[in-house]
mmCIF file of C-alpha atoms (C1' of nucleotides) and ligand atoms in Angstrom:
data_model
loop_
_atom_site.group_PDB
_atom_site.id
_atom_site.type_symbol
_atom_site.label_atom_id
_atom_site.label_comp_id
_atom_site.label_asym_id
_atom_site.label_seq_id
_atom_site.Cartn_x
_atom_site.Cartn_y
_atom_site.Cartn_z
ATOM 1 C CA MET V 26 0.134 0.360 0.186
ATOM 2 C CA LEU V 27 2.531 1.995 0.585
ATOM 3 C CA ASP V 28 3.629 2.307 -2.762
ATOM 4 C CA ARG V 29 0.193 3.896 -3.821
ATOM 5 C CA PHE V 30 0.725 6.474 -1.545
ATOM 6 C CA GLU V 31 4.128 7.204 -2.693
ATOM 7 C CA LYS V 32 2.351 7.674 -6.359
ATOM 8 C CA PHE V 33 -0.004 9.824 -4.892
ATOM 9 C CA LEU V 34 1.874 12.030 -3.438
ATOM 10 C CA ASN V 35 4.409 11.371 -6.327
ATOM 11 C CA GLU V 36 2.194 12.762 -8.372
ATOM 12 C CA ARG V 37 1.177 15.556 -6.436
ATOM 13 C CA GLY V 38 4.489 16.871 -6.230
ATOM 14 C CA LEU V 39 4.598 15.432 -2.874
ATOM 15 C CA ARG V 40 7.570 13.605 -0.875
ATOM 16 C CA LEU V 41 6.714 10.617 0.920
ATOM 17 C CA THR V 42 9.065 11.111 4.331
ATOM 18 C CA THR V 43 10.109 9.414 6.686
ATOM 19 C CA GLN V 44 7.229 10.614 9.095
ATOM 20 C CA ARG V 45 4.197 9.784 6.707
ATOM 21 C CA GLN V 46 6.381 6.312 6.400
ATOM 22 C CA LEU V 47 6.211 5.739 9.501
ATOM 23 C CA VAL V 48 2.245 7.016 10.113
ATOM 24 C CA VAL V 49 1.260 4.914 7.087
ATOM 25 C CA ARG V 50 2.761 1.813 8.030
ATOM 26 C CA THR V 51 1.576 1.781 11.293
ATOM 27 C CA PHE V 52 -1.978 2.485 10.068
ATOM 28 C CA LEU V 53 -1.843 -0.220 8.074
ATOM 29 C CA ASP V 54 -0.579 -2.382 11.189
ATOM 30 C CA GLN V 55 -3.864 -2.591 13.073
ATOM 31 C CA GLU V 56 -6.494 -3.277 10.802
ATOM 32 C CA GLU V 57 -8.668 -1.788 13.294
ATOM 33 C CA HIS V 58 -10.838 1.393 13.412
ATOM 34 C CA LEU V 59 -8.108 3.926 14.913
ATOM 35 C CA SER V 60 -9.006 7.968 16.330
ATOM 36 C CA ALA V 61 -6.356 9.741 15.125
ATOM 37 C CA GLU V 62 -4.929 10.105 18.207
ATOM 38 C CA GLU V 63 -5.352 6.693 18.922
ATOM 39 C CA LEU V 64 -2.440 6.278 15.912
ATOM 40 C CA TYR V 65 -0.391 9.440 17.507
ATOM 41 C CA LEU V 66 0.138 7.819 20.341
ATOM 42 C CA LEU V 67 1.024 4.356 18.057
ATOM 43 C CA VAL V 68 3.319 6.441 15.967
ATOM 44 C CA LYS V 69 4.731 9.036 19.465
ATOM 45 C CA LYS V 70 6.105 4.502 20.418
ATOM 46 C CA LYS V 71 8.318 4.153 18.212
ATOM 47 C CA ALA V 72 9.105 8.054 16.826
ATOM 48 C CA PRO V 73 8.594 10.152 20.390
ATOM 49 C CA GLU V 74 9.170 13.619 18.501
ATOM 50 C CA ILE V 75 6.437 13.640 16.099
ATOM 51 C CA GLY V 76 4.199 15.236 15.848
ATOM 52 C CA TYR V 77 0.269 15.627 16.468
ATOM 53 C CA THR V 78 -0.317 17.698 13.094
ATOM 54 C CA THR V 79 1.750 15.118 11.289
ATOM 55 C CA VAL V 80 -0.844 11.996 12.183
ATOM 56 C CA TYR V 81 -3.409 14.099 11.002
ATOM 57 C CA ARG V 82 -1.970 15.629 7.602
ATOM 58 C CA THR V 83 -1.412 11.744 6.729
ATOM 59 C CA LEU V 84 -4.328 10.280 7.295
ATOM 60 C CA LYS V 85 -6.162 13.190 5.496
ATOM 61 C CA LEU V 86 -3.611 12.554 2.185
ATOM 62 C CA LEU V 87 -4.536 9.459 3.123
ATOM 63 C CA ALA V 88 -7.598 9.418 2.946
ATOM 64 C CA GLU V 89 -8.081 12.094 -0.468
ATOM 65 C CA ALA V 90 -5.726 9.189 -1.898
ATOM 66 C CA ASP V 91 -8.972 6.648 -0.943
ATOM 67 C CA LEU V 92 -6.200 5.001 0.449
ATOM 68 C CA ALA V 93 -8.169 5.262 3.697
ATOM 69 C CA HIS V 94 -11.417 5.984 5.567
ATOM 70 C CA ALA V 95 -12.625 8.527 7.559
ATOM 71 C CA ARG V 96 -15.828 6.844 9.954
ATOM 72 C CA ASN V 97 -17.714 9.136 11.608
ATOM 73 C CA PHE V 98 -20.166 6.478 14.883
ATOM 74 C CA GLN V 99 -21.330 8.308 17.460
ATOM 75 C CA ASP V 100 -18.038 8.776 20.017
ATOM 76 C CA GLY V 101 -17.816 12.863 18.550
ATOM 77 C CA PHE V 102 -14.218 11.971 16.886
ATOM 78 C CA ALA V 103 -13.732 10.515 13.424
ATOM 79 C CA ARG V 104 -12.169 6.547 13.035
ATOM 80 C CA PHE V 105 -9.969 5.456 9.915
ATOM 81 C CA GLU V 106 -9.417 2.442 8.734
ATOM 82 C CA PRO V 107 -7.179 1.190 5.230
ATOM 83 C CA ALA V 108 -9.636 1.009 2.115
ATOM 84 C CA HIS V 109 -8.416 -2.055 1.087
ATOM 85 C CA TYR V 110 -9.360 -3.671 3.819
ATOM 86 C CA MET V 111 -12.231 -6.045 3.121
ATOM 87 C CA GLY V 112 -13.845 -3.550 0.793
ATOM 88 C CA HIS V 113 -17.003 -2.073 1.209
ATOM 89 C CA HIS V 114 -18.548 -3.186 4.454
ATOM 90 C CA ASP V 115 -21.418 -1.544 6.885
ATOM 91 C CA HIS V 116 -20.667 -2.326 10.818
ATOM 92 C CA LEU V 117 -21.461 -2.870 14.100
ATOM 93 C CA ILE V 118 -20.936 -1.163 17.206
ATOM 94 C CA CYS V 119 -21.426 -2.150 20.788
ATOM 95 C CA ARG V 120 -22.795 0.692 22.288
ATOM 96 C CA LYS V 121 -21.385 -0.962 26.224
ATOM 97 C CA CYS V 122 -17.544 -2.382 25.155
ATOM 98 C CA GLY V 123 -17.753 0.037 21.932
ATOM 99 C CA SER V 124 -16.551 -3.050 19.315
ATOM 100 C CA ILE V 125 -16.854 -2.411 16.162
ATOM 101 C CA THR V 126 -17.694 -5.868 13.820
ATOM 102 C CA GLU V 127 -17.871 -5.890 9.962
ATOM 103 C CA PHE V 128 -20.433 -7.256 7.683
ATOM 104 C CA THR V 129 -21.705 -7.020 4.268
ATOM 105 C CA ASN V 130 -25.106 -8.621 3.139
ATOM 106 C CA GLU V 131 -25.616 -8.004 -0.789
ATOM 107 C CA HIS V 132 -29.394 -8.617 -0.310
ATOM 108 C CA ILE V 133 -29.040 -5.672 1.622
ATOM 109 C CA GLU V 134 -27.067 -3.475 -1.301
ATOM 110 C CA VAL V 135 -29.821 -4.527 -3.550
ATOM 111 C CA MET V 136 -32.441 -3.227 -1.856
ATOM 112 C CA GLN V 137 -30.065 0.060 -1.462
ATOM 113 C CA GLU V 138 -30.527 0.575 -4.956
ATOM 114 C CA LYS V 139 -33.343 -0.536 -5.167
ATOM 115 C CA VAL V 140 -34.982 2.971 -2.551
ATOM 116 C CA ALA V 141 -31.963 5.204 -4.954
ATOM 117 C CA ARG V 142 -33.755 3.977 -8.113
ATOM 118 C CA GLU V 143 -37.320 4.359 -7.244
ATOM 119 C CA HIS V 144 -36.596 7.764 -6.279
ATOM 120 C CA GLY V 145 -34.192 9.112 -8.921
ATOM 121 C CA PHE V 146 -31.489 9.283 -6.878
ATOM 122 C CA LYS V 147 -27.850 8.316 -7.377
ATOM 123 C CA ILE V 148 -25.842 7.082 -5.524
ATOM 124 C CA THR V 149 -21.834 7.315 -4.807
ATOM 125 C CA ASP V 150 -21.887 5.905 -1.217
ATOM 126 C CA HIS V 151 -23.146 4.602 2.007
ATOM 127 C CA THR V 152 -23.382 3.919 5.372
ATOM 128 C CA LEU V 153 -25.553 1.666 7.599
ATOM 129 C CA ASP V 154 -23.927 1.312 11.599
ATOM 130 C CA ILE V 155 -26.270 -0.957 13.472
ATOM 131 C CA TYR V 156 -25.723 0.482 17.283
ATOM 132 C CA GLY V 157 -26.615 -2.548 19.623
ATOM 133 C CA VAL V 158 -24.795 -4.419 22.115
ATOM 134 C CA CYS V 159 -22.373 -7.362 20.524
ATOM 135 C CA ARG V 160 -22.588 -11.323 22.147
ATOM 136 C CA GLU V 161 -20.109 -10.632 24.319
ATOM 137 C CA CYS V 162 -21.459 -7.690 26.459
ATOM 138 C CA ARG V 163 -25.464 -9.499 26.642
ATOM 139 C CA MET K 4 -46.405 17.015 21.175
ATOM 140 C CA LEU K 5 -45.890 20.539 23.192
ATOM 141 C CA ASP K 6 -47.734 18.324 25.828
ATOM 142 C CA ARG K 7 -45.648 15.800 25.790
ATOM 143 C CA PHE K 8 -43.204 17.493 26.742
ATOM 144 C CA GLU K 9 -44.253 19.794 29.495
ATOM 145 C CA LYS K 10 -44.574 16.684 31.036
ATOM 146 C CA PHE K 11 -41.566 14.622 30.441
ATOM 147 C CA LEU K 12 -39.988 18.445 31.959
ATOM 148 C CA ASN K 13 -42.266 18.107 34.958
ATOM 149 C CA GLU K 14 -41.414 14.733 35.390
ATOM 150 C CA ARG K 15 -38.056 16.389 36.195
ATOM 151 C CA GLY K 16 -38.751 19.342 38.106
ATOM 152 C CA LEU K 17 -38.517 21.209 35.221
ATOM 153 C CA ARG K 18 -40.551 24.079 33.738
ATOM 154 C CA LEU K 19 -42.352 24.397 30.018
ATOM 155 C CA THR K 20 -41.204 28.348 30.309
ATOM 156 C CA THR K 21 -42.459 30.921 27.079
ATOM 157 C CA GLN K 22 -38.561 30.596 25.684
ATOM 158 C CA ARG K 23 -39.071 26.376 25.325
ATOM 159 C CA GLN K 24 -42.577 26.722 24.115
ATOM 160 C CA LEU K 25 -41.583 28.977 21.732
ATOM 161 C CA VAL K 26 -38.731 26.762 20.314
ATOM 162 C CA VAL K 27 -40.003 23.911 20.428
ATOM 163 C CA ARG K 28 -43.396 25.200 18.111
ATOM 164 C CA THR K 29 -40.807 26.692 15.897
ATOM 165 C CA PHE K 30 -38.743 23.654 15.943
ATOM 166 C CA LEU K 31 -41.993 21.430 15.200
ATOM 167 C CA ASP K 32 -43.393 24.024 12.709
ATOM 168 C CA GLN K 33 -40.660 22.972 10.754
ATOM 169 C CA GLU K 34 -40.936 19.564 9.930
ATOM 170 C CA GLU K 35 -37.437 19.601 8.741
ATOM 171 C CA HIS K 36 -33.463 18.392 9.327
ATOM 172 C CA LEU K 37 -32.632 21.978 11.278
ATOM 173 C CA SER K 38 -29.014 22.551 12.507
ATOM 174 C CA ALA K 39 -29.030 23.896 15.817
ATOM 175 C CA GLU K 40 -27.979 27.683 13.835
ATOM 176 C CA GLU K 41 -31.121 27.512 11.796
ATOM 177 C CA LEU K 42 -33.509 26.873 14.357
ATOM 178 C CA TYR K 43 -31.531 29.496 16.493
ATOM 179 C CA LEU K 44 -32.123 32.078 13.087
ATOM 180 C CA LEU K 45 -36.221 31.779 13.135
ATOM 181 C CA VAL K 46 -36.705 32.108 16.472
ATOM 182 C CA LYS K 47 -35.367 34.822 16.891
ATOM 183 C CA LYS K 48 -37.790 36.102 14.159
ATOM 184 C CA LYS K 49 -40.003 35.673 16.648
ATOM 185 C CA ALA K 50 -38.148 36.581 20.227
ATOM 186 C CA PRO K 51 -34.731 38.280 19.216
ATOM 187 C CA GLU K 52 -33.845 38.351 22.591
ATOM 188 C CA ILE K 53 -33.753 34.471 22.711
ATOM 189 C CA GLY K 54 -29.963 32.917 23.841
ATOM 190 C CA TYR K 55 -28.501 30.167 21.468
ATOM 191 C CA THR K 56 -28.197 28.347 24.332
ATOM 192 C CA THR K 57 -31.554 27.785 25.448
ATOM 193 C CA VAL K 58 -31.938 27.237 21.439
ATOM 194 C CA TYR K 59 -29.339 24.037 22.368
ATOM 195 C CA ARG K 60 -30.031 23.827 25.674
ATOM 196 C CA THR K 61 -33.993 23.378 24.133
ATOM 197 C CA LEU K 62 -32.891 20.867 21.324
ATOM 198 C CA LYS K 63 -30.851 18.880 24.405
ATOM 199 C CA LEU K 64 -34.134 18.634 26.361
ATOM 200 C CA LEU K 65 -35.775 17.095 23.427
ATOM 201 C CA ALA K 66 -33.931 14.553 22.526
ATOM 202 C CA GLU K 67 -34.341 13.377 25.890
ATOM 203 C CA ALA K 68 -37.441 13.210 26.183
ATOM 204 C CA ASP K 69 -37.411 10.992 22.756
ATOM 205 C CA LEU K 70 -39.784 13.621 20.942
ATOM 206 C CA ALA K 71 -35.668 14.871 18.916
ATOM 207 C CA HIS K 72 -33.740 12.817 17.257
ATOM 208 C CA ALA K 73 -30.342 14.097 16.418
ATOM 209 C CA ARG K 74 -29.241 13.354 12.970
ATOM 210 C CA ASN K 75 -25.469 13.322 11.667
ATOM 211 C CA PHE K 76 -25.143 14.005 8.087
ATOM 212 C CA GLN K 77 -22.338 14.507 7.033
ATOM 213 C CA ASP K 78 -21.474 18.806 7.335
ATOM 214 C CA GLY K 79 -20.327 19.070 10.481
ATOM 215 C CA PHE K 80 -23.257 19.275 12.539
ATOM 216 C CA ALA K 81 -25.544 17.652 13.826
ATOM 217 C CA ARG K 82 -30.054 18.182 12.511
ATOM 218 C CA PHE K 83 -32.524 17.288 14.902
ATOM 219 C CA GLU K 84 -35.893 16.377 13.473
ATOM 220 C CA PRO K 85 -39.823 14.988 15.377
ATOM 221 C CA ALA K 86 -39.186 12.175 16.330
ATOM 222 C CA HIS K 87 -43.082 11.546 15.361
ATOM 223 C CA TYR K 88 -42.350 12.517 12.070
ATOM 224 C CA MET K 89 -43.544 9.313 9.828
ATOM 225 C CA GLY K 90 -41.707 7.415 12.300
ATOM 226 C CA HIS K 91 -38.746 5.494 11.957
ATOM 227 C CA HIS K 92 -37.013 5.931 8.853
ATOM 228 C CA ASP K 93 -33.882 6.095 6.545
ATOM 229 C CA HIS K 94 -32.106 8.915 4.510
ATOM 230 C CA LEU K 95 -30.738 9.859 1.204
ATOM 231 C CA ILE K 96 -28.927 12.924 0.775
ATOM 232 C CA CYS K 97 -27.649 14.782 -2.266
ATOM 233 C CA ARG K 98 -23.821 16.084 -2.819
ATOM 234 C CA LYS K 99 -25.635 18.565 -4.853
ATOM 235 C CA CYS K 100 -28.043 20.818 -3.353
ATOM 236 C CA GLY K 101 -27.529 18.879 1.029
ATOM 237 C CA SER K 102 -31.426 18.241 0.015
ATOM 238 C CA ILE K 103 -32.115 15.156 2.368
ATOM 239 C CA THR K 104 -35.149 12.348 1.382
ATOM 240 C CA GLU K 105 -36.971 10.151 3.415
ATOM 241 C CA PHE K 106 -37.498 6.755 3.242
ATOM 242 C CA THR K 107 -38.577 3.614 4.540
ATOM 243 C CA ASN K 108 -37.946 -0.110 3.284
ATOM 244 C CA GLU K 109 -38.671 -2.869 5.144
ATOM 245 C CA HIS K 110 -37.015 -5.103 3.807
ATOM 246 C CA ILE K 111 -33.602 -3.882 4.931
ATOM 247 C CA GLU K 112 -35.149 -3.704 8.534
ATOM 248 C CA VAL K 113 -35.665 -7.404 8.377
ATOM 249 C CA MET K 114 -31.984 -7.857 6.610
ATOM 250 C CA GLN K 115 -30.572 -6.237 9.607
ATOM 251 C CA GLU K 116 -32.290 -8.142 12.231
ATOM 252 C CA LYS K 117 -31.013 -11.408 10.046
ATOM 253 C CA VAL K 118 -27.005 -10.083 9.882
ATOM 254 C CA ALA K 119 -27.601 -8.715 13.742
ATOM 255 C CA ARG K 120 -28.677 -12.298 14.686
ATOM 256 C CA GLU K 121 -26.349 -14.390 13.025
ATOM 257 C CA HIS K 122 -23.622 -12.401 15.020
ATOM 258 C CA GLY K 123 -25.887 -12.613 18.226
ATOM 259 C CA PHE K 124 -25.870 -8.240 18.144
ATOM 260 C CA LYS K 125 -28.836 -6.905 20.216
ATOM 261 C CA ILE K 126 -29.945 -3.551 18.690
ATOM 262 C CA THR K 127 -30.807 -0.831 19.503
ATOM 263 C CA ASP K 128 -31.219 1.588 16.778
ATOM 264 C CA HIS K 129 -29.353 2.183 13.630
ATOM 265 C CA THR K 130 -29.000 4.642 11.014
ATOM 266 C CA LEU K 131 -28.533 4.283 6.404
ATOM 267 C CA ASP K 132 -27.592 7.220 5.214
ATOM 268 C CA ILE K 133 -27.126 7.145 1.481
ATOM 269 C CA TYR K 134 -25.032 9.626 -0.115
ATOM 270 C CA GLY K 135 -25.453 10.757 -3.635
ATOM 271 C CA VAL K 136 -26.978 13.076 -6.281
ATOM 272 C CA CYS K 137 -31.223 13.682 -6.370
ATOM 273 C CA ARG K 138 -33.418 14.180 -9.361
ATOM 274 C CA GLU K 139 -33.002 17.255 -9.880
ATOM 275 C CA CYS K 140 -29.501 17.659 -9.199
ATOM 276 C CA ARG K 141 -28.767 14.705 -11.806
ATOM 277 C "C1'" DT G 18 -48.492 39.049 50.613
ATOM 278 C "C1'" DC G 19 -43.956 37.888 51.053
ATOM 279 C "C1'" DA G 20 -38.987 35.165 51.526
ATOM 280 C "C1'" DG G 21 -36.673 31.839 50.454
ATOM 281 C "C1'" DA G 22 -35.217 28.150 47.276
ATOM 282 C "C1'" DA G 23 -35.263 26.114 42.641
ATOM 283 C "C1'" DA G 24 -35.098 26.165 38.230
ATOM 284 C "C1'" DA G 25 -34.051 29.301 33.908
ATOM 285 C "C1'" DT G 26 -31.968 32.567 30.818
ATOM 286 C "C1'" DG G 27 -28.023 34.695 28.307
ATOM 287 C "C1'" DA G 28 -23.548 36.297 27.583
ATOM 288 C "C1'" DA G 29 -19.100 35.229 28.274
ATOM 289 C "C1'" DA G 30 -15.675 31.581 29.056
ATOM 290 C "C1'" DA G 31 -14.079 27.097 28.364
ATOM 291 C "C1'" DT G 32 -13.945 22.643 25.793
ATOM 292 C "C1'" DC G 33 -12.631 19.722 22.161
ATOM 293 C "C1'" DA G 34 -11.427 17.409 17.590
ATOM 294 C "C1'" DT G 35 -9.833 19.240 13.853
ATOM 295 C "C1'" DT G 36 -7.070 22.772 10.980
ATOM 296 C "C1'" DT G 37 -4.321 26.911 10.274
ATOM 297 C "C1'" DT G 38 0.046 29.574 10.949
ATOM 298 C "C1'" DC G 39 4.528 30.031 10.981
ATOM 299 C "C1'" DA G 40 9.052 29.653 11.750
ATOM 300 C "C1'" DT G 41 12.979 26.113 11.156
ATOM 301 C "C1'" DT G 42 14.490 22.371 8.826
ATOM 302 C "C1'" DT G 43 15.058 19.093 4.826
ATOM 303 C "C1'" DG G 44 15.058 17.765 0.272
ATOM 304 C "C1'" DT G 45 15.786 19.090 -4.952
ATOM 305 C "C1'" DT G 46 17.428 21.182 -8.746
ATOM 306 C "C1'" DC G 47 20.555 23.028 -11.255
ATOM 307 C "C1'" DG S 29 26.647 24.656 -2.969
ATOM 308 C "C1'" DA S 30 22.278 28.478 -3.610
ATOM 309 C "C1'" DA S 31 17.869 28.766 -4.459
ATOM 310 C "C1'" DC S 32 13.263 26.922 -4.287
ATOM 311 C "C1'" DA S 33 9.943 24.228 -2.736
ATOM 312 C "C1'" DA S 34 7.884 21.078 0.656
ATOM 313 C "C1'" DA S 35 7.131 19.252 5.753
ATOM 314 C "C1'" DT S 36 7.431 19.768 10.463
ATOM 315 C "C1'" DG S 37 6.184 20.241 14.623
ATOM 316 C "C1'" DA S 38 4.094 24.103 18.457
ATOM 317 C "C1'" DA S 39 1.514 27.319 19.263
ATOM 318 C "C1'" DA S 40 -2.765 29.708 18.283
ATOM 319 C "C1'" DA S 41 -7.215 29.168 15.879
ATOM 320 C "C1'" DT S 42 -11.491 27.539 13.792
ATOM 321 C "C1'" DG S 43 -16.154 25.898 14.821
ATOM 322 C "C1'" DA S 44 -20.314 23.494 17.606
ATOM 323 C "C1'" DT S 45 -21.457 22.667 21.629
ATOM 324 C "C1'" DT S 46 -21.089 22.853 26.612
ATOM 325 C "C1'" DT S 47 -20.581 24.204 30.697
ATOM 326 C "C1'" DT S 48 -20.211 29.214 34.168
ATOM 327 C "C1'" DC S 49 -22.085 32.378 36.019
ATOM 328 C "C1'" DA S 50 -24.667 36.596 37.652
ATOM 329 C "C1'" DT S 51 -28.834 37.991 37.172
ATOM 330 C "C1'" DT S 52 -33.506 37.247 36.822
ATOM 331 C "C1'" DT S 53 -38.417 33.896 37.266
ATOM 332 C "C1'" DT S 54 -41.147 31.680 39.214
ATOM 333 C "C1'" DC S 55 -42.294 28.207 42.352
ATOM 334 C "C1'" DT S 56 -43.458 27.027 47.343
ATOM 335 C "C1'" DG S 57 -44.984 27.432 51.815
ATOM 336 C "C1'" DA S 58 -45.435 30.315 55.642
HETATM 337 MN MN1 LIG B 210 -14.812 -1.095 9.326
HETATM 338 MN MN1 LIG B 211 -35.794 12.250 8.229
HETATM 339 ZN ZN1 LIG B 212 -19.905 -5.077 23.474
HETATM 340 ZN ZN1 LIG B 213 -29.661 17.863 -4.824
#
DNA sequence: TCAGAAAATGAAAATCATTTTCATTTGTTC
DNA sequence: GAACAAATGAAAATGATTTTCATTTTCTGA
């Protein structure tokens, strides 16, 4: 993935710096839904001199490159995940422990298309977030 | 709806003041997805001395009373809608003009239950937001 | 009717995630 | 190596929302 990011940066006359590499590597290592702060803390362990700002900036670039997606569950800040991870999917979010489970359901996707068609609406993307209590917390 | 709000307030030893009445009335009049600021501006027309804070506080109370729902589309602030309005529904959001269209699809709801069941997940609520381009903007 | 207590109000300050600014450092080009 | 572009990190700014606080309003019970 780093190579794709480098390509994206080059196309824009930007550079793949040591800091950016570190941020991206750390991000990709944790196939999770990390907030900027969580990622910052992880990166900081390896390179304490890194700035908060650089993490934010790198995440923004990744999102622009479409290599990361920003998600907004209901905890007041954005969470990011690698775009390649599992392809498109939706989420089950536990209100007790905060765990996030991913799922895909072709049936739902098809029905969404149908709904959109009926409204003359052209879909670009969507978010289906199901909140509740996970198996472990019940 | 005002009566239900009053009941809720009374149960908590709170009061249905003139300001709260005005905010709630204005809110209910506009069966739309209003942001706090939009509502504030509408209320201000009728009562210029009203404070921003009161609008926020009233919306929060309405949400706690489950008479309003806060929605978070992707414009950086919360939008509210009366809870009774049309019952549960999901949204089609136009990325060009910002228009919001509501829909319900029983099939999708059922499939969500199925997905949840398969994961041992107990649903409390969910949000399905479909983004794209509306009929008028295509 | 009045005093005291509780709740509400609005302005201003605080909060918190995120973005911007800016002085300095690093990398690239010629 | 000089000149220029881009990147960095710290600190300040931003913007939506919440909190604080002094003041006002409302309610309760002599
Ligand atoms: Mn995911
Ligand atoms: Mn709606
Ligand atoms: Zn859980
Ligand atoms: Zn539109």
